[in-house]
mmCIF file of C-alpha atoms and ligand atoms in Angstrom:
data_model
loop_
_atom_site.group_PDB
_atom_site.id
_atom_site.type_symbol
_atom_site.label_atom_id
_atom_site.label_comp_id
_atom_site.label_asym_id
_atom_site.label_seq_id
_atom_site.Cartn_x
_atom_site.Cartn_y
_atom_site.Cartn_z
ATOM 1 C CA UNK A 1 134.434 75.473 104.013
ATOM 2 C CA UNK A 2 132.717 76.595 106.900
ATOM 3 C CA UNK A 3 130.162 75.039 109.818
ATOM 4 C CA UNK A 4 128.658 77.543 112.731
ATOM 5 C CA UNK A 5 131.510 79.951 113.278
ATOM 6 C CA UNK A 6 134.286 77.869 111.764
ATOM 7 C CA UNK A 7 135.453 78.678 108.709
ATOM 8 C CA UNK A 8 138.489 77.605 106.797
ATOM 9 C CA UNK A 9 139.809 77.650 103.570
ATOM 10 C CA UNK A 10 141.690 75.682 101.377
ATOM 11 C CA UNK A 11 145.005 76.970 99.494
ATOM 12 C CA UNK A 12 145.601 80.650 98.401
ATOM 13 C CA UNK A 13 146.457 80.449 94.678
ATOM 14 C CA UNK A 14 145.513 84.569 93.943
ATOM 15 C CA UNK A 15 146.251 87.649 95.750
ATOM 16 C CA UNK A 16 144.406 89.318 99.148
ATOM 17 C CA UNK A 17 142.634 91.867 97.166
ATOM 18 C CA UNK A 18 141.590 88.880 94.473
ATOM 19 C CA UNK A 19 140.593 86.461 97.268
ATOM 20 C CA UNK A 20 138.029 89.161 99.191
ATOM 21 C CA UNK A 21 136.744 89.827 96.222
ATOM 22 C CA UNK A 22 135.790 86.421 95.061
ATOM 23 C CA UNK A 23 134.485 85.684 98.386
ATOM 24 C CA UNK A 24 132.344 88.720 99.197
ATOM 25 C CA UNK A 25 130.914 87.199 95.880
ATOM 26 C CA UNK A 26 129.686 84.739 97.535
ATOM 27 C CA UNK A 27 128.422 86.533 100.937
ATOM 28 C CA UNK A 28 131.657 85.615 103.080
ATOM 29 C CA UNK A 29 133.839 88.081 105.013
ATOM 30 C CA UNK A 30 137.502 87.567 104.470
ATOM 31 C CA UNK A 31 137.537 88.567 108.162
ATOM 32 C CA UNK A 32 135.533 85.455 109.054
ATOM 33 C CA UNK A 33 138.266 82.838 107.872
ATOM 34 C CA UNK A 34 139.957 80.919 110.890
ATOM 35 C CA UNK A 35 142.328 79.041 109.372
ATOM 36 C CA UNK A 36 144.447 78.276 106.389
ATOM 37 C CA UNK A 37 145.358 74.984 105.052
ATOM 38 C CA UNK A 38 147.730 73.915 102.483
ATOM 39 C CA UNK A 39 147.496 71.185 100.121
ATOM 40 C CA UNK A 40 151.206 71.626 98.371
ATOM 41 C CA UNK A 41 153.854 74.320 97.556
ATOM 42 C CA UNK A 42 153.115 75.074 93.891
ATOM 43 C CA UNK A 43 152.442 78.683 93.491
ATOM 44 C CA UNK A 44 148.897 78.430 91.622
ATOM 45 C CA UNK A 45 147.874 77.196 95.633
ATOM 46 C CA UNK A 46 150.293 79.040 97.962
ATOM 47 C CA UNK A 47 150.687 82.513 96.037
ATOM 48 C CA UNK A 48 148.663 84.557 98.390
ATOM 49 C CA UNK A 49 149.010 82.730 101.306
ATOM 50 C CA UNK A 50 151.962 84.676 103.266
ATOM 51 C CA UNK A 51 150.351 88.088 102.560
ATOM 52 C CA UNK A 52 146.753 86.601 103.821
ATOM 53 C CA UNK A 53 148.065 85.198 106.864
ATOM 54 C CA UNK A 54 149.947 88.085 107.925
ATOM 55 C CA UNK A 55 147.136 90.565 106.853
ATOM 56 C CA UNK A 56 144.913 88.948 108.973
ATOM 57 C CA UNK A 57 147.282 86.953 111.572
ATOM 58 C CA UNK A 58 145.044 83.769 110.297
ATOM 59 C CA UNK A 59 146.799 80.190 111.583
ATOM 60 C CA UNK A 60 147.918 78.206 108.426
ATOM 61 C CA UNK A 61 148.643 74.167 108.647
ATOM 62 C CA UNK A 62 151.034 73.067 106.103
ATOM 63 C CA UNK A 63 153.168 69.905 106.217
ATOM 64 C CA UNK A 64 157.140 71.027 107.329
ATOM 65 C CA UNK A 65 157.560 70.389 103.613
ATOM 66 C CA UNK A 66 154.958 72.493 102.429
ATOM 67 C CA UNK A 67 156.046 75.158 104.866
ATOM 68 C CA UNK A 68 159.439 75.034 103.452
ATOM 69 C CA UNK A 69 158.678 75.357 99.760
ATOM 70 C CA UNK A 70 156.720 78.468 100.354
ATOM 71 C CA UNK A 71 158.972 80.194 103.196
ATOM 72 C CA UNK A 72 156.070 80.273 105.269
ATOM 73 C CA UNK A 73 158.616 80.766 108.213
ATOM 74 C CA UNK A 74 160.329 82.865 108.566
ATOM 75 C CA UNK A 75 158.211 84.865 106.619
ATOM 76 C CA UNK A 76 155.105 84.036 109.301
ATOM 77 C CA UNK A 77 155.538 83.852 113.348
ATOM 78 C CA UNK A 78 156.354 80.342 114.233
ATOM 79 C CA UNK A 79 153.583 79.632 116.508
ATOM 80 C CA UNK A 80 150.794 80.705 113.552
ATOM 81 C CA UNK A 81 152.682 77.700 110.905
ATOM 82 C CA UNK A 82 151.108 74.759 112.294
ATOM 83 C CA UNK A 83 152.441 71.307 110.969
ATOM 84 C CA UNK A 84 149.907 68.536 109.627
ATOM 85 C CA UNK A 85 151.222 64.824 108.263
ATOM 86 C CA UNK A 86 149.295 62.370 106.145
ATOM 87 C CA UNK A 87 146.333 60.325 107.893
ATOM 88 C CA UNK A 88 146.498 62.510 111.363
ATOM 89 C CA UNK A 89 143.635 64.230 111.708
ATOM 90 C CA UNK A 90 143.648 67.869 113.187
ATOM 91 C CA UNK A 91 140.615 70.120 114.478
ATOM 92 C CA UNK A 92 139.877 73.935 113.702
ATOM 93 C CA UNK A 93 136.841 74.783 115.805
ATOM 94 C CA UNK A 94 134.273 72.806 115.388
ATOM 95 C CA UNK A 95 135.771 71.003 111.644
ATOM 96 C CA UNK A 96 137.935 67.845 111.875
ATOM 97 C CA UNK A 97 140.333 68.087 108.763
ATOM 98 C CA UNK A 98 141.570 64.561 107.855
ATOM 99 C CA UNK A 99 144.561 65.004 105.066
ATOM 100 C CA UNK A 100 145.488 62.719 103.086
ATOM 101 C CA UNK A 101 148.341 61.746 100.814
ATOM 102 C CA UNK A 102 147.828 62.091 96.858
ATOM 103 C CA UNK A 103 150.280 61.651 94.182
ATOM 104 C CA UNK A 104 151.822 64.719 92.486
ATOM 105 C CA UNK A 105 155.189 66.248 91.607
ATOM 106 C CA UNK A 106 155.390 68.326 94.472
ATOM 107 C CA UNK A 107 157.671 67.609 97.577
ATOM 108 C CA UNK A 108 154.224 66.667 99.799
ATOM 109 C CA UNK A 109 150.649 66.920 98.136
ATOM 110 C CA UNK A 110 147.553 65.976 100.002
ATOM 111 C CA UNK A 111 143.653 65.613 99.675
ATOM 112 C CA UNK A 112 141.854 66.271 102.511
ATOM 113 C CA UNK A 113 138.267 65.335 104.349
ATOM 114 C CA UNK A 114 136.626 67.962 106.319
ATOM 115 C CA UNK A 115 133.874 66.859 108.530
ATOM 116 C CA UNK A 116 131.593 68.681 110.530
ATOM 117 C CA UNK A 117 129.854 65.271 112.047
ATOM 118 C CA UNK A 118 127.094 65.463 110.059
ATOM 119 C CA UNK A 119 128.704 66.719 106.795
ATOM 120 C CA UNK A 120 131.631 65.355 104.836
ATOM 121 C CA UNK A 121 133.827 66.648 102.217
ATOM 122 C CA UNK A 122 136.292 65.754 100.136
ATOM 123 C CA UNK A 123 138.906 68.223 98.267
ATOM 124 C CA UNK A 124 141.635 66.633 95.657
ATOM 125 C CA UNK A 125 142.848 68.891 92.846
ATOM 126 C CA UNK A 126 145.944 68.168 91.764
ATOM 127 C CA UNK A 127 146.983 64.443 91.887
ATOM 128 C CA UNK A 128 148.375 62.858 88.722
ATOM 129 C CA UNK A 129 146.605 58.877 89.226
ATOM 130 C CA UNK A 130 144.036 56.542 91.751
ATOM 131 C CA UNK A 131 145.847 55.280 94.714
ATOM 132 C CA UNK A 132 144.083 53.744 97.719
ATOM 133 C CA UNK A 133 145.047 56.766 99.789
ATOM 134 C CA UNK A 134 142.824 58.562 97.281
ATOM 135 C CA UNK A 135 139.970 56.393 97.531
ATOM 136 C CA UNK A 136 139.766 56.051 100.996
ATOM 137 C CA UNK A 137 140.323 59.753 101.653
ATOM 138 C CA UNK A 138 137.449 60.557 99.419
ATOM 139 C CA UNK A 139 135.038 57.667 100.500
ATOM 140 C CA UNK A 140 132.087 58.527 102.558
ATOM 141 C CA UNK A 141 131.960 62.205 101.524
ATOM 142 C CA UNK A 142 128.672 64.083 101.045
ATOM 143 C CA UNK A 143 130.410 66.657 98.632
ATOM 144 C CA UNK A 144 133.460 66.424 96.530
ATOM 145 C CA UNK A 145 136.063 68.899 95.074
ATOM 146 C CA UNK A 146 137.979 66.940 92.307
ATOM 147 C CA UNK A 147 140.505 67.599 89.882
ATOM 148 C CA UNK A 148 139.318 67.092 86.493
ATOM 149 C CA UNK A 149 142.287 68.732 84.753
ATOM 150 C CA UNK A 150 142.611 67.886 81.073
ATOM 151 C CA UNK A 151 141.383 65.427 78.170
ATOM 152 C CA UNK A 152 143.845 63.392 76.910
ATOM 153 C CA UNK A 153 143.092 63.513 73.289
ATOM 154 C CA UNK A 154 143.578 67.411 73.387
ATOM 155 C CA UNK A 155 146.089 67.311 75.981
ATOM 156 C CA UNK A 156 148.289 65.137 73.669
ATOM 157 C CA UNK A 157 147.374 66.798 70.174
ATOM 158 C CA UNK A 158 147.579 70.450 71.480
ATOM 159 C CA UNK A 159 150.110 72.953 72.625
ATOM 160 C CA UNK A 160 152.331 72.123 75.090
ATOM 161 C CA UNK A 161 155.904 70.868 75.044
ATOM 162 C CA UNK A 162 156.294 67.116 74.886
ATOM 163 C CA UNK A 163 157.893 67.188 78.735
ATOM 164 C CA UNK A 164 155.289 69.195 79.939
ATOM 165 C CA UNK A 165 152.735 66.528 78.260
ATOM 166 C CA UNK A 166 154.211 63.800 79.801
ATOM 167 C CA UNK A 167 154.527 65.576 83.321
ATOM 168 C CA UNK A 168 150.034 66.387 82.755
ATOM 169 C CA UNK A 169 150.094 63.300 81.800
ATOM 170 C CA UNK A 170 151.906 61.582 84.098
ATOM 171 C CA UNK A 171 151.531 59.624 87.571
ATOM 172 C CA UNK A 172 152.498 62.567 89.571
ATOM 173 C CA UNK A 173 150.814 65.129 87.351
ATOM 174 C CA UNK A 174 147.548 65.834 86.816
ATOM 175 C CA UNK A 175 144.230 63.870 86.832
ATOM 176 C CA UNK A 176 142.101 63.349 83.506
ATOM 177 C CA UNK A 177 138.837 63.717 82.896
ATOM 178 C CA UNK A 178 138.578 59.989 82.213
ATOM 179 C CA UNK A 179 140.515 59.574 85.416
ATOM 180 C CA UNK A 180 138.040 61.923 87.206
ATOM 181 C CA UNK A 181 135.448 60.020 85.746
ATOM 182 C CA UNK A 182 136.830 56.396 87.115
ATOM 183 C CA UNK A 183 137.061 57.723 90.217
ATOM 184 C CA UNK A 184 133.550 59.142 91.075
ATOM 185 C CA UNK A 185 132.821 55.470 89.564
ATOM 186 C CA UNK A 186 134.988 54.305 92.783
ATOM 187 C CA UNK A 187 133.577 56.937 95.349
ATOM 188 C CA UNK A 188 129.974 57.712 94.503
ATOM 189 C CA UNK A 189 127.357 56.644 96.973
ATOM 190 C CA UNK A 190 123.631 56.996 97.669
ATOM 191 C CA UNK A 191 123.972 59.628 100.112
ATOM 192 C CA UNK A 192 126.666 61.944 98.188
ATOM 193 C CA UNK A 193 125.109 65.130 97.033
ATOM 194 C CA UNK A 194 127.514 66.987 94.776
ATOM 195 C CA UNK A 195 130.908 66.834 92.787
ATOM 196 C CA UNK A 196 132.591 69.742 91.854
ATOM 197 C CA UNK A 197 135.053 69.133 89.088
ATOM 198 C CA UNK A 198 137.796 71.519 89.476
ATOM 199 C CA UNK A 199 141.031 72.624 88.377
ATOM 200 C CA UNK A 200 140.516 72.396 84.436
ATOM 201 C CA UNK A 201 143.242 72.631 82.034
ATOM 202 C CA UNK A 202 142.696 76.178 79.882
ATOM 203 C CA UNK A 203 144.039 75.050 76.835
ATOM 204 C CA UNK A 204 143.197 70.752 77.254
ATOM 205 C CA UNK A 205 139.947 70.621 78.421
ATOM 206 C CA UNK A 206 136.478 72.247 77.385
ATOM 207 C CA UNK A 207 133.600 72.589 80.023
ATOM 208 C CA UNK A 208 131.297 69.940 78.589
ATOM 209 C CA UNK A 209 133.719 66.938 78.737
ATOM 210 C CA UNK A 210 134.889 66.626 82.098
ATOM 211 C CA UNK A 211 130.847 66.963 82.775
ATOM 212 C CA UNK A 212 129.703 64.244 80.411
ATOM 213 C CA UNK A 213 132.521 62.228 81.357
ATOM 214 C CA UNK A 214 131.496 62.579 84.902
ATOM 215 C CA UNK A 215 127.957 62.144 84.395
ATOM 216 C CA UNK A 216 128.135 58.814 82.169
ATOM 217 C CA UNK A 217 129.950 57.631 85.437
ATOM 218 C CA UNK A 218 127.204 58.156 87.624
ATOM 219 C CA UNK A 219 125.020 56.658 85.465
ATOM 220 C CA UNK A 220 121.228 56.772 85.846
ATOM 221 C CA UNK A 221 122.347 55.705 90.067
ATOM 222 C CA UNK A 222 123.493 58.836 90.365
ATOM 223 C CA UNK A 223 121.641 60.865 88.918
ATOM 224 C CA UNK A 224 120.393 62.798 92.222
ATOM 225 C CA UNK A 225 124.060 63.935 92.589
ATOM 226 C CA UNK A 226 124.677 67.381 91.215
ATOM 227 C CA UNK A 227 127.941 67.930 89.502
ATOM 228 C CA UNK A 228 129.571 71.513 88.916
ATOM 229 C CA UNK A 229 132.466 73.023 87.418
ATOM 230 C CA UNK A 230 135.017 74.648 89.749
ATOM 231 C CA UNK A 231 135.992 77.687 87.548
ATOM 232 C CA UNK A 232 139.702 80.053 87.444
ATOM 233 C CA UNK A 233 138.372 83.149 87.415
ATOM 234 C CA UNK A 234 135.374 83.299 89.578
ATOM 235 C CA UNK A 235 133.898 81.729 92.598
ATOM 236 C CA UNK A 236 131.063 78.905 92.069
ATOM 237 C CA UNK A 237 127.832 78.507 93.949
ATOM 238 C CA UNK A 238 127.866 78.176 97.670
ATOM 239 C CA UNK A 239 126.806 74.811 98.046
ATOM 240 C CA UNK A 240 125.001 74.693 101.346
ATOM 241 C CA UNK A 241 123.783 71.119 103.356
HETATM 242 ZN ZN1 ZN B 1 150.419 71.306 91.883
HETATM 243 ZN ZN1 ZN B 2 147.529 73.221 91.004
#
């Protein structure tokens, strides 16, 4: 995300080399980032982050338990691991990042609302069920990046071992696209612009249904909202307010 000369981003799943690629895709300097923030210690979000922040001496704000799963210290200088906690909101530059808590098998996960004061935007991708913390952290936003990770018909016929179905599946796991779906339902406004629907399942989730679920939640209200797909292996449109 980035506003004037502020830019940040958002969890380092892929390498360096894989990350300034993707963004100089998109017309962004790797150079330019300010600041790295963490939304939870699974690898698929923290697996480039050490060699990123050391490459480029970037900040990175991770709750202590966060920091801990991923060794950030002592594998980082203490001063550049900067501790966040749930519903405290924390500047970098000229953004005001508001996390939030969601719910998901790791030891801390959050959403989190970056404002500019005149834009808003929300970011939860891997929460496993609706809580009010989710609602409230994605209310008001004029853009949001949501997990719409699997559907559960194919989910539950396909692949994967029963335990791993059930942890998808699960409270703590992963959102659905029906889940997705019932949120925008909860969140969607007048003034909200876009939904990106992100993190979806490989093998449990085609790109049409977490759209058309999406969509038939908007209804014909929301029809001025444009909704995307967040994809694995390449960057999406710059979406630009
Ligand atoms: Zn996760
Ligand atoms: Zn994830």
């Amino acid at each position: 995300m980035r506003s004037g000369s502020t830019a940040l981003l958002v969890d380092a799943g892929i390498s360096l080399k894989e990350l300034t690629r993707r963004l100089m895709m998109v017309g962004v300097e790797v150079t330019s980032l300010d600041a790295l923030v963490l939304s939870h210690e699974h690898g698929d979000h923290v697996r480039g982050a050490i060699a990123l922040c050391r490459r480029l001496k970037l900040p990175v704000y991770a709750s202590p338990a966060t920091s801990r799963g991923t060794g950030l210290v002592p594998a980082l200088s203490r001063e550049n691991v900067i501790d966040f906690t749930a519903d405290v909101p924390f500047a970098i530059g000229c953004l005001e990042v508001l996390p939030f808590s969601v719910p998901h098998d790791a030891e801390e996960t959050f959403g989190f609302k970056v404002s500019d004061g005149r834009v808003r935007a929300g970011l939860a991708t891997d929460l496993g069920s609706l809580t009010l913390d989710v609602l409230q952290g994605l209310s008001g936003c004029d853009a949001v990046v949501l997990e719409s990770n699997h559907d559960e018909v194919m989910l539950l016929e396909g692949p994967y071992p029963l335990f791993l179905k059930r942890r998808v599946n699960g409270p703590h796991g992963h959102l659905s696209n029906a889940d997705a779906a019932e949120l925008v339902r909860c969140i969607k406004h007048g003034d909200m612009k876009h939904i990106v629907l992100a993190h979806l399942s490989r093998t449990n989730n085609t790109p049409e249904l977490p759209l058309k679920a999406t969509r038939g939640a908007l209804g014909a209200g929301g029809a001025h909202i444009q909704v995307s797909l967040g994809w694995q292996d390449r960057p999406g449109d710059m979406i630009c307010f």
